[in-house]
Short mmCIF file of C-alpha atoms in Angstrom, two decimals:
data_model
loop_
_atom_site.label_atom_id
_atom_site.label_comp_id
_atom_site.label_asym_id
_atom_site.label_seq_id
_atom_site.Cartn_x
_atom_site.Cartn_y
_atom_site.Cartn_z
CA MET A 270 44.40 -9.06 37.19
CA SER A 271 47.49 -9.36 39.33
CA THR A 272 50.93 -9.15 38.04
CA VAL A 273 51.34 -12.60 39.06
CA ALA A 274 48.20 -13.81 37.50
CA ALA A 275 48.93 -11.68 34.26
CA ILE A 276 52.51 -13.37 33.76
CA CYS A 277 50.69 -16.68 34.43
CA ALA A 278 47.99 -16.14 31.77
CA ALA A 279 50.62 -15.06 29.22
CA VAL A 280 53.29 -17.62 29.77
CA ALA A 281 50.88 -20.50 30.54
CA LEU A 282 52.14 -23.33 28.07
CA LEU A 283 55.48 -22.61 29.17
CA ALA A 284 55.20 -22.19 33.05
CA GLY A 285 52.78 -24.92 33.76
CA CYS A 286 50.08 -22.27 34.62
CA SER A 287 46.28 -22.54 33.58
CA ALA A 288 44.68 -19.29 32.65
CA ALA A 289 41.09 -18.77 33.34
CA PRO A 290 38.70 -19.52 30.19
CA LEU A 291 37.25 -16.36 28.84
CA ALA A 292 33.40 -16.19 29.37
CA ASP A 293 31.10 -16.90 26.54
CA ALA A 294 29.20 -14.07 25.16
CA PRO A 295 25.78 -13.71 26.33
CA ALA A 296 23.00 -15.55 23.80
CA ALA A 297 21.18 -13.17 21.77
CA THR A 298 17.50 -12.30 22.84
CA PRO A 299 14.52 -12.23 20.55
CA ALA A 300 14.18 -8.38 20.76
CA GLU A 301 18.07 -8.24 19.87
CA LEU A 302 17.22 -10.37 16.91
CA VAL A 303 14.35 -8.96 15.42
CA GLU A 304 16.65 -5.54 15.61
CA GLN A 305 19.27 -7.21 13.63
CA VAL A 306 16.67 -8.60 11.12
CA ALA A 307 15.43 -5.27 10.69
CA ALA A 308 18.97 -3.85 9.89
CA ALA A 309 19.50 -6.63 7.19
CA GLY A 310 19.41 -5.70 3.95
CA GLY A 311 21.27 -2.52 5.03
CA ASP A 312 24.70 -2.51 7.50
CA ALA A 313 23.62 -5.77 8.75
CA ASP A 314 26.61 -8.06 9.49
CA PRO A 315 25.74 -11.67 8.05
CA VAL A 316 27.98 -13.44 10.70
CA GLY A 317 26.50 -11.45 13.71
CA LEU A 318 22.93 -12.08 11.96
CA ALA A 319 23.68 -15.55 11.75
CA GLU A 320 25.03 -16.27 15.11
CA ALA A 321 22.20 -13.92 17.10
CA ALA A 322 19.41 -16.13 14.88
CA ALA A 323 21.31 -19.39 15.94
CA ASP A 324 21.25 -18.54 19.76
CA VAL A 325 17.54 -17.70 19.21
CA LEU A 326 16.76 -20.87 17.84
CA ASP A 327 18.51 -22.92 20.57
CA GLY A 328 15.64 -21.47 22.66
CA ILE A 329 13.05 -22.62 20.62
CA ALA A 330 10.93 -25.76 21.41
CA ILE A 331 10.92 -28.67 19.04
CA ALA A 332 7.67 -30.52 18.17
CA PRO A 333 5.99 -32.16 15.61
CA ARG A 334 3.24 -30.18 14.01
CA THR A 335 -0.06 -30.53 15.38
CA GLU A 336 -2.72 -33.01 13.22
CA TRP A 337 -5.41 -31.20 11.14
CA ASP A 338 -8.29 -30.41 13.30
CA GLY A 339 -10.68 -28.55 10.81
CA ARG A 340 -10.59 -25.29 12.63
CA PHE A 341 -8.10 -23.49 10.56
CA ASP A 342 -9.49 -20.62 8.35
CA ARG A 343 -7.69 -17.52 7.05
CA VAL A 344 -10.59 -15.17 8.27
CA GLY A 345 -11.77 -17.02 11.37
CA SER A 346 -8.22 -17.67 12.66
CA PHE A 347 -6.28 -14.57 11.59
CA GLY A 348 -8.70 -11.77 10.62
CA ASP A 349 -10.68 -10.57 7.76
CA GLY A 350 -8.36 -8.80 5.49
CA TRP A 351 -5.32 -6.62 6.21
CA GLY A 352 -5.15 -4.86 9.83
CA ASP A 353 -3.75 -1.57 10.48
CA PRO A 354 -1.07 -2.44 13.15
CA ASP A 355 0.91 1.06 13.66
CA GLY A 356 -2.41 3.21 13.18
CA ASN A 357 -1.01 5.36 10.63
CA GLY A 358 -4.40 4.98 8.46
CA CYS A 359 -2.86 2.73 6.00
CA ASP A 360 -3.36 -0.78 5.88
CA ALA A 361 -0.37 -3.32 6.26
CA ARG A 362 -0.26 -4.79 3.03
CA ASN A 363 0.44 -1.24 1.52
CA ASP A 364 2.67 -0.33 4.31
CA ALA A 365 4.69 -3.19 3.01
CA LEU A 366 4.61 -2.30 -0.48
CA GLN A 367 5.47 1.25 0.17
CA GLN A 368 8.30 0.07 2.55
CA ALA A 369 9.75 -2.24 -0.38
CA LEU A 370 9.07 -0.67 -3.89
CA ALA A 371 11.26 1.95 -5.05
CA HIS A 372 9.70 5.02 -7.00
CA ALA A 373 6.47 3.86 -5.15
CA GLU A 374 3.29 6.15 -6.63
CA LEU A 375 0.20 6.45 -4.27
CA LEU A 376 -3.18 7.12 -5.10
CA ALA A 377 -5.02 9.88 -3.99
CA ASP A 378 -5.94 8.42 -0.70
CA GLY A 379 -1.98 8.40 0.33
CA CYS A 380 -2.23 4.74 1.26
CA ARG A 381 -2.72 2.52 -1.62
CA VAL A 382 0.17 1.85 -3.94
CA ALA A 383 -0.35 2.47 -7.56
CA SER A 384 2.91 1.74 -9.01
CA GLY A 385 6.54 1.10 -8.08
CA VAL A 386 9.37 -1.36 -8.99
CA LEU A 387 10.56 -4.45 -6.59
CA ASP A 388 13.83 -5.37 -6.04
CA ASP A 389 12.60 -8.92 -4.89
CA PRO A 390 14.86 -10.09 -2.27
CA TYR A 391 13.43 -13.68 -2.58
CA THR A 392 14.08 -14.11 -6.48
CA GLY A 393 16.51 -11.58 -7.31
CA GLU A 394 14.22 -10.40 -9.91
CA THR A 395 13.47 -6.68 -10.54
CA ILE A 396 9.72 -6.75 -10.93
CA ALA A 397 7.62 -3.59 -12.09
CA PHE A 398 4.37 -3.44 -10.14
CA GLU A 399 1.18 -1.50 -11.31
CA ARG A 400 -2.03 -1.85 -9.32
CA GLY A 401 -4.95 -3.75 -11.24
CA PRO A 402 -7.21 -6.52 -11.39
CA ARG A 403 -4.67 -8.24 -13.86
CA THR A 404 -1.56 -6.92 -12.58
CA SER A 405 -1.62 -6.62 -9.00
CA GLU A 406 -0.97 -10.31 -8.33
CA HIS A 407 2.41 -10.04 -10.06
CA VAL A 408 3.67 -8.84 -6.48
CA GLN A 409 2.21 -10.68 -3.84
CA ILE A 410 2.71 -10.26 -0.05
CA ASP A 411 4.48 -13.43 1.48
CA HIS A 412 4.04 -14.07 5.09
CA VAL A 413 7.58 -14.94 6.19
CA VAL A 414 6.12 -17.53 8.44
CA ALA A 415 3.26 -19.05 6.70
CA LEU A 416 -0.13 -18.86 8.45
CA TYR A 417 -0.96 -22.23 8.29
CA ASN A 418 1.98 -23.14 9.25
CA ALA A 419 2.04 -21.12 12.52
CA TRP A 420 -1.25 -22.47 13.17
CA ARG A 421 0.03 -25.84 13.40
CA THR A 422 3.07 -24.72 15.53
CA GLY A 423 1.17 -22.88 18.41
CA ALA A 424 -0.67 -20.34 16.86
CA GLN A 425 -3.63 -22.12 17.60
CA ASP A 426 -3.22 -21.59 21.30
CA LEU A 427 -3.09 -17.62 21.02
CA ALA A 428 -5.68 -15.23 21.49
CA TYR A 429 -7.42 -14.11 18.30
CA GLU A 430 -6.11 -10.48 18.73
CA GLU A 431 -2.37 -12.06 18.87
CA ARG A 432 -2.98 -14.08 15.33
CA VAL A 433 -4.28 -10.72 13.67
CA ALA A 434 -1.10 -8.88 15.05
CA PHE A 435 0.92 -12.01 13.92
CA ALA A 436 -0.96 -11.87 10.28
CA ASN A 437 -0.16 -7.86 10.11
CA ASP A 438 3.24 -7.77 11.72
CA PRO A 439 5.65 -5.91 9.26
CA LEU A 440 8.52 -8.60 10.45
CA ASN A 441 6.48 -11.40 8.81
CA LEU A 442 5.66 -9.74 5.66
CA GLN A 443 7.61 -9.57 2.47
CA PRO A 444 6.47 -8.19 -0.95
CA THR A 445 7.75 -10.73 -3.25
CA ALA A 446 7.30 -12.01 -6.86
CA GLY A 447 3.63 -13.77 -7.08
CA TRP A 448 4.98 -17.20 -8.35
CA ALA A 449 7.41 -17.41 -5.53
CA ASN A 450 4.83 -16.96 -3.20
CA ASP A 451 2.55 -19.30 -4.74
CA ASP A 452 5.30 -21.92 -5.19
CA LYS A 453 5.92 -21.56 -1.33
CA GLN A 454 2.23 -21.91 0.08
CA ALA A 455 2.70 -23.14 3.74
CA SER A 456 6.03 -24.40 3.55
CA ASP A 457 8.62 -24.08 6.12
CA ALA A 458 12.24 -23.58 5.79
CA SER A 459 12.71 -27.83 5.56
CA GLN A 460 10.52 -27.40 2.38
CA TRP A 461 10.93 -24.13 0.71
CA LEU A 462 13.84 -21.67 0.79
CA PRO A 463 14.06 -18.16 -1.49
CA PRO A 464 15.15 -19.21 -4.79
CA ASP A 465 18.04 -16.55 -4.24
CA GLU A 466 20.46 -18.15 -1.91
CA ASP A 467 21.96 -14.53 -0.90
CA TYR A 468 18.70 -14.00 1.34
CA HIS A 469 18.48 -17.60 2.62
CA CYS A 470 20.35 -16.27 5.90
CA THR A 471 18.18 -13.33 6.59
CA TYR A 472 15.07 -15.17 5.88
CA VAL A 473 15.57 -18.04 8.16
CA SER A 474 16.85 -15.58 10.73
CA ARG A 475 13.44 -13.82 10.01
CA GLN A 476 11.46 -16.91 10.51
CA ILE A 477 13.51 -17.43 13.86
CA ALA A 478 12.69 -13.95 15.03
CA VAL A 479 8.83 -14.35 14.07
CA LYS A 480 8.80 -17.76 15.80
CA ALA A 481 10.30 -16.73 18.74
CA THR A 482 8.54 -13.42 19.19
CA TYR A 483 5.19 -15.44 19.22
CA GLY A 484 5.96 -18.20 21.26
CA LEU A 485 5.82 -20.75 18.22
CA TRP A 486 7.54 -24.07 17.97
CA VAL A 487 9.55 -25.71 15.00
CA THR A 488 9.78 -29.48 13.57
CA GLN A 489 12.67 -31.05 14.39
CA SER A 490 13.15 -30.95 10.37
CA GLU A 491 12.97 -27.34 10.24
CA HIS A 492 15.08 -26.84 13.16
CA ASP A 493 17.64 -28.81 11.20
CA ALA A 494 17.12 -27.02 7.89
CA MET A 495 17.50 -23.64 9.88
CA HIS A 496 20.44 -25.22 11.44
CA GLY A 497 22.08 -25.69 8.29
CA VAL A 498 21.88 -22.61 6.66
CA LEU A 499 22.59 -20.50 9.64
CA ALA A 500 25.84 -22.79 9.54
CA ALA A 501 26.58 -21.91 6.09
CA CYS A 502 26.05 -18.34 6.40
CA ARG A 503 28.83 -18.04 9.01
CA GLU A 504 31.20 -20.52 7.04
CA ALA A 505 30.57 -17.72 3.86
CA VAL A 506 32.36 -15.04 5.38
CA PRO A 507 36.16 -15.42 5.51
#
């Protein structure tokens, strides 16, 4: 910038000059949002996360859910059971449990989680997990974007392999209290949010990251609910 231009910008109000407006920061991409979501709960900046999620939300199409056509079923639409997307020999469910549980103890196969303690971000509860026919259900794996919601907002147009990847993507898997997972079912953000309000920003940001990654759309009510949560996140931090 020349000396004259610098002086003009500094004394614009007094001299009657108009300084050039600052350029807007570039909008966050879905890949950048995924990186920020991965850091959430650690050193993630909540305002930065909300702003990145809002940028990505602006690029997601808004459309009504498709009508029920009888073609959805868990196995036929998203695969039979849990896959092993990272090829480490352990299924996605047990990978998610190992990642989320403190003091995780494994069975002899080195994959299946026998016990551990979940600090549940959805509910704020501390839950002791013990593998067993009557106890495993106390900690369930939530699909952050529910499978049926995904099916009716674009997933039915994905290839089968993409839908299986969606159902096993760590970005879309969150261990939580069984009752919370049962309560949510296939709800979107306009119908259900985690009981612990402190996780709303990360939860909605994860949903947006998942939907953007897989090219899914949101309904108008879903968009408005997400936008409201993100606005509150940005206002909550001074």
